[in-house]
C-alpha cells in the first residue's frame, strides 16, 4: 500500500515446492520490492529470483533487477526513466542490460484505479553464455536501439483484493520486424494487515532469441507476501 508521504515501503514475496520419490523436483521464487511515492514522483526497485530443478536438471534459473523513476510534469503527463538487468541461463542469456526514457500519460488516476500509457526510446545489450546466431550472424553479444511502448494499471477490486498488470513492447530499431514483449500480472488477497496471498503470471517473448532457443517463456507463480 503506497501513500504519497515520501516514505520508503517494502514488500517481500516468496514461494517454494519440492517433491521426491519416482521423480525429484524443487522450485523456488523470491521477489523483493521497494517503493517511495510523493505527490509528484515515484521511485521503485525490484529484484526477482526464479529457480527450478527436475530430476537433476535445471529447468529455470532466472535473476532480474530493475528500477524505475517517474515524475509528473503536469497533472496528466509524466516523464520516466528505467534500468533493468536480466540473467536467464536456460535461455543462454548471460546478461541483458536495458536503459530507457520517455513520456507517459495518466488515463485514470483515483484511489481505487490507476491506468497509464507510456512511450519512449531505449537501448538493450544481450551477452550470451555461448555464441548465438542472432540477425543472421554468430554473436557473443548483441546491442540495439528499441522503442518502448507500455501500459500498466493497478486496481483495488475490493477492500482485500488488488490486481496489477503491465504489458510492454520493444520493437527493434536495428533489425526491422524483430521485437521483444513482456506481460506481468499479479493478484493479491490480504489475509492480515501485513500478509497477503499472491498469484501471478509472467510472460516473455523474443522474436529472435538465437538458434535453438524458444521464443516464449511463461511462468505461473504463487506465494505469500
Short mmCIF file of N, CA, C and O in Angstrom, two decimals, residues 100-162:
data_model
loop_
_atom_site.label_atom_id
_atom_site.label_comp_id
_atom_site.label_asym_id
_atom_site.label_seq_id
_atom_site.Cartn_x
_atom_site.Cartn_y
_atom_site.Cartn_z
N UNK A 100 16.09 2.97 -20.64
CA UNK A 100 15.02 3.59 -21.43
C UNK A 100 14.54 4.86 -20.74
O UNK A 100 14.65 5.01 -19.52
N UNK A 101 13.99 5.78 -21.56
CA UNK A 101 13.43 7.01 -21.03
C UNK A 101 12.34 7.48 -21.98
O UNK A 101 12.37 7.18 -23.18
N UNK A 102 11.36 8.22 -21.46
CA UNK A 102 10.29 8.70 -22.32
C UNK A 102 9.22 9.44 -21.55
O UNK A 102 9.45 9.92 -20.44
N UNK A 103 8.03 9.51 -22.15
CA UNK A 103 6.90 10.23 -21.58
C UNK A 103 5.70 9.30 -21.41
O UNK A 103 5.56 8.31 -22.14
N UNK A 104 4.84 9.63 -20.46
CA UNK A 104 3.64 8.84 -20.24
C UNK A 104 2.45 9.72 -19.92
O UNK A 104 2.59 10.93 -19.69
N UNK A 105 1.27 9.10 -19.92
CA UNK A 105 0.02 9.83 -19.70
C UNK A 105 -0.86 9.05 -18.73
O UNK A 105 -1.05 7.84 -18.89
N UNK A 106 -1.38 9.75 -17.71
CA UNK A 106 -2.31 9.13 -16.75
C UNK A 106 -3.72 9.15 -17.34
O UNK A 106 -4.37 10.19 -17.36
N UNK A 107 -4.19 7.99 -17.82
CA UNK A 107 -5.55 7.92 -18.35
C UNK A 107 -6.58 7.89 -17.23
O UNK A 107 -7.64 8.51 -17.31
N UNK A 108 -6.29 7.13 -16.16
CA UNK A 108 -7.16 7.03 -14.99
C UNK A 108 -6.28 7.17 -13.76
O UNK A 108 -5.23 6.52 -13.66
N UNK A 109 -6.74 7.97 -12.81
CA UNK A 109 -5.94 8.16 -11.60
C UNK A 109 -6.86 8.54 -10.45
O UNK A 109 -7.27 9.68 -10.30
N UNK A 110 -7.22 7.53 -9.64
CA UNK A 110 -8.03 7.79 -8.45
C UNK A 110 -7.63 6.81 -7.36
O UNK A 110 -6.67 6.07 -7.51
N UNK A 111 -8.36 6.80 -6.26
CA UNK A 111 -7.97 5.99 -5.10
C UNK A 111 -8.04 4.49 -5.38
O UNK A 111 -7.30 3.71 -4.78
N UNK A 112 -8.92 4.07 -6.28
CA UNK A 112 -9.12 2.64 -6.50
C UNK A 112 -8.51 2.13 -7.81
O UNK A 112 -8.24 0.93 -7.93
N UNK A 113 -8.33 3.02 -8.78
CA UNK A 113 -7.84 2.57 -10.08
C UNK A 113 -6.82 3.56 -10.65
O UNK A 113 -7.03 4.78 -10.57
N UNK A 114 -5.74 3.00 -11.23
CA UNK A 114 -4.75 3.79 -11.95
C UNK A 114 -4.45 3.10 -13.26
O UNK A 114 -4.23 1.88 -13.29
N UNK A 115 -4.43 3.86 -14.36
CA UNK A 115 -4.11 3.29 -15.66
C UNK A 115 -3.25 4.29 -16.44
O UNK A 115 -3.67 5.43 -16.67
N UNK A 116 -2.02 3.85 -16.82
CA UNK A 116 -1.08 4.72 -17.52
C UNK A 116 -0.66 4.09 -18.84
O UNK A 116 -0.59 2.86 -18.98
N UNK A 117 -0.35 4.94 -19.81
CA UNK A 117 0.29 4.52 -21.05
C UNK A 117 1.56 5.34 -21.21
O UNK A 117 1.63 6.49 -20.74
N UNK A 118 2.58 4.77 -21.86
CA UNK A 118 3.85 5.47 -21.99
C UNK A 118 4.58 5.02 -23.24
O UNK A 118 4.30 3.95 -23.80
N UNK A 119 5.51 5.85 -23.68
CA UNK A 119 6.32 5.53 -24.84
C UNK A 119 7.65 6.24 -24.74
O UNK A 119 7.76 7.31 -24.14
N UNK A 120 8.67 5.64 -25.34
CA UNK A 120 9.99 6.25 -25.26
C UNK A 120 11.00 5.51 -26.11
O UNK A 120 10.65 4.72 -27.00
N UNK A 121 12.26 5.75 -25.82
CA UNK A 121 13.37 5.17 -26.56
C UNK A 121 14.33 4.50 -25.58
O UNK A 121 14.58 5.04 -24.50
N UNK A 122 14.83 3.33 -25.97
CA UNK A 122 15.73 2.61 -25.08
C UNK A 122 16.86 1.93 -25.83
O UNK A 122 16.90 1.90 -27.07
N UNK A 123 17.79 1.39 -25.06
CA UNK A 123 18.92 0.64 -25.62
C UNK A 123 19.10 -0.62 -24.78
O UNK A 123 19.09 -0.58 -23.54
N UNK A 124 19.25 -1.76 -25.46
CA UNK A 124 19.48 -3.04 -24.78
C UNK A 124 20.69 -3.74 -25.38
O UNK A 124 20.92 -3.67 -26.59
N UNK A 125 21.45 -4.40 -24.53
CA UNK A 125 22.58 -5.22 -24.98
C UNK A 125 22.50 -6.58 -24.32
O UNK A 125 22.41 -6.68 -23.09
N UNK A 126 22.50 -7.64 -25.15
CA UNK A 126 22.50 -9.02 -24.67
C UNK A 126 23.90 -9.59 -24.75
O UNK A 126 24.61 -9.39 -25.74
N UNK A 127 24.30 -10.31 -23.72
CA UNK A 127 25.54 -11.09 -23.74
C UNK A 127 25.15 -12.54 -23.51
O UNK A 127 24.33 -12.85 -22.66
N UNK A 128 25.78 -13.46 -24.27
CA UNK A 128 25.36 -14.85 -24.28
C UNK A 128 26.40 -15.74 -23.60
O UNK A 128 27.61 -15.48 -23.67
N UNK A 129 25.91 -16.81 -22.93
CA UNK A 129 26.82 -17.79 -22.35
C UNK A 129 27.60 -18.52 -23.44
O UNK A 129 28.79 -18.77 -23.31
N UNK A 130 26.90 -18.85 -24.52
CA UNK A 130 27.52 -19.47 -25.69
C UNK A 130 27.18 -18.61 -26.91
O UNK A 130 26.09 -18.05 -26.97
N UNK A 131 28.10 -18.48 -27.89
CA UNK A 131 27.79 -17.68 -29.08
C UNK A 131 26.47 -18.12 -29.71
O UNK A 131 26.19 -19.32 -29.82
N UNK A 132 25.64 -17.15 -30.09
CA UNK A 132 24.32 -17.43 -30.63
C UNK A 132 24.16 -16.73 -31.98
O UNK A 132 24.69 -15.63 -32.20
N UNK A 133 23.43 -17.37 -32.89
CA UNK A 133 23.16 -16.77 -34.18
C UNK A 133 21.94 -15.86 -34.06
O UNK A 133 20.81 -16.31 -33.91
N UNK A 134 22.18 -14.56 -34.11
CA UNK A 134 21.15 -13.54 -33.99
C UNK A 134 21.25 -12.61 -35.18
O UNK A 134 22.34 -12.15 -35.52
N UNK A 135 20.14 -12.33 -35.83
CA UNK A 135 20.10 -11.48 -37.01
C UNK A 135 21.04 -12.01 -38.10
O UNK A 135 21.71 -11.26 -38.80
N UNK A 136 21.10 -13.35 -38.21
CA UNK A 136 21.88 -14.00 -39.26
C UNK A 136 23.36 -14.04 -39.04
O UNK A 136 24.12 -14.47 -39.93
N UNK A 137 23.85 -13.64 -37.85
CA UNK A 137 25.29 -13.61 -37.56
C UNK A 137 25.53 -14.29 -36.23
O UNK A 137 24.78 -14.10 -35.28
N UNK A 138 26.62 -15.08 -36.13
CA UNK A 138 27.00 -15.72 -34.87
C UNK A 138 27.65 -14.66 -33.98
O UNK A 138 28.65 -14.05 -34.34
N UNK A 139 27.07 -14.45 -32.81
CA UNK A 139 27.50 -13.34 -31.95
C UNK A 139 27.71 -13.80 -30.51
O UNK A 139 27.06 -14.72 -30.03
N UNK A 140 28.61 -13.08 -29.81
CA UNK A 140 28.76 -13.24 -28.37
C UNK A 140 27.92 -12.21 -27.62
O UNK A 140 27.60 -12.41 -26.44
N UNK A 141 27.58 -11.11 -28.29
CA UNK A 141 26.71 -10.09 -27.71
C UNK A 141 25.97 -9.38 -28.83
O UNK A 141 26.35 -9.46 -30.00
N UNK A 142 24.88 -8.70 -28.47
CA UNK A 142 24.06 -8.03 -29.47
C UNK A 142 23.41 -6.82 -28.83
O UNK A 142 22.67 -6.94 -27.84
N UNK A 143 23.68 -5.61 -29.35
CA UNK A 143 23.10 -4.38 -28.84
C UNK A 143 22.23 -3.72 -29.89
O UNK A 143 22.48 -3.84 -31.09
N UNK A 144 21.20 -3.02 -29.46
CA UNK A 144 20.29 -2.37 -30.40
C UNK A 144 19.48 -1.28 -29.69
O UNK A 144 19.23 -1.36 -28.48
N UNK A 145 19.07 -0.25 -30.48
CA UNK A 145 18.09 0.72 -30.04
C UNK A 145 16.71 0.10 -30.14
O UNK A 145 16.43 -0.68 -31.06
N UNK A 146 15.83 0.47 -29.21
CA UNK A 146 14.47 -0.06 -29.21
C UNK A 146 13.47 1.05 -28.90
O UNK A 146 13.77 1.98 -28.14
N UNK A 147 12.29 0.95 -29.48
CA UNK A 147 11.16 1.71 -28.99
C UNK A 147 10.65 1.05 -27.71
O UNK A 147 10.79 -0.16 -27.53
N UNK A 148 10.06 1.84 -26.85
CA UNK A 148 9.46 1.32 -25.62
C UNK A 148 8.01 1.77 -25.58
O UNK A 148 7.73 2.98 -25.48
N UNK A 149 7.08 0.83 -25.69
CA UNK A 149 5.65 1.12 -25.66
C UNK A 149 5.02 0.29 -24.55
O UNK A 149 5.17 -0.94 -24.54
N UNK A 150 4.34 0.93 -23.60
CA UNK A 150 3.85 0.19 -22.44
C UNK A 150 2.52 0.74 -21.94
O UNK A 150 2.17 1.90 -22.17
N UNK A 151 1.79 -0.15 -21.27
CA UNK A 151 0.61 0.23 -20.50
C UNK A 151 0.65 -0.55 -19.19
O UNK A 151 1.12 -1.68 -19.14
N UNK A 152 0.19 0.08 -18.13
CA UNK A 152 0.14 -0.59 -16.83
C UNK A 152 -0.98 -0.02 -15.99
O UNK A 152 -1.37 1.13 -16.16
N UNK A 153 -1.48 -0.86 -15.09
CA UNK A 153 -2.59 -0.43 -14.25
C UNK A 153 -2.56 -1.13 -12.91
O UNK A 153 -1.98 -2.21 -12.76
N UNK A 154 -3.17 -0.48 -11.93
CA UNK A 154 -3.37 -1.02 -10.59
C UNK A 154 -4.84 -0.85 -10.22
O UNK A 154 -5.41 0.23 -10.43
N UNK A 155 -5.44 -1.91 -9.66
CA UNK A 155 -6.87 -1.88 -9.36
C UNK A 155 -7.12 -2.44 -7.95
O UNK A 155 -6.65 -3.53 -7.63
N UNK A 156 -7.86 -1.70 -7.16
CA UNK A 156 -8.31 -2.19 -5.86
C UNK A 156 -9.72 -2.73 -6.07
O UNK A 156 -10.70 -1.98 -6.09
N UNK A 157 -9.81 -4.06 -6.28
CA UNK A 157 -11.08 -4.67 -6.64
C UNK A 157 -12.05 -4.70 -5.46
O UNK A 157 -13.25 -4.47 -5.63
N UNK A 158 -11.53 -5.02 -4.28
CA UNK A 158 -12.31 -4.97 -3.04
C UNK A 158 -11.38 -4.42 -1.96
O UNK A 158 -10.23 -4.09 -2.22
N UNK A 159 -11.88 -4.36 -0.74
CA UNK A 159 -11.04 -3.86 0.36
C UNK A 159 -9.86 -4.79 0.63
O UNK A 159 -8.86 -4.36 1.23
N UNK A 160 -9.94 -6.05 0.21
CA UNK A 160 -8.87 -7.01 0.49
C UNK A 160 -8.20 -7.58 -0.76
O UNK A 160 -7.25 -8.34 -0.65
N UNK A 161 -8.68 -7.24 -1.95
CA UNK A 161 -8.17 -7.84 -3.19
C UNK A 161 -7.68 -6.76 -4.16
O UNK A 161 -8.41 -5.81 -4.45
N UNK A 162 -6.47 -6.93 -4.66
CA UNK A 162 -5.89 -5.97 -5.60
C UNK A 162 -5.32 -6.70 -6.81
O UNK A 162 -4.87 -7.84 -6.71
#
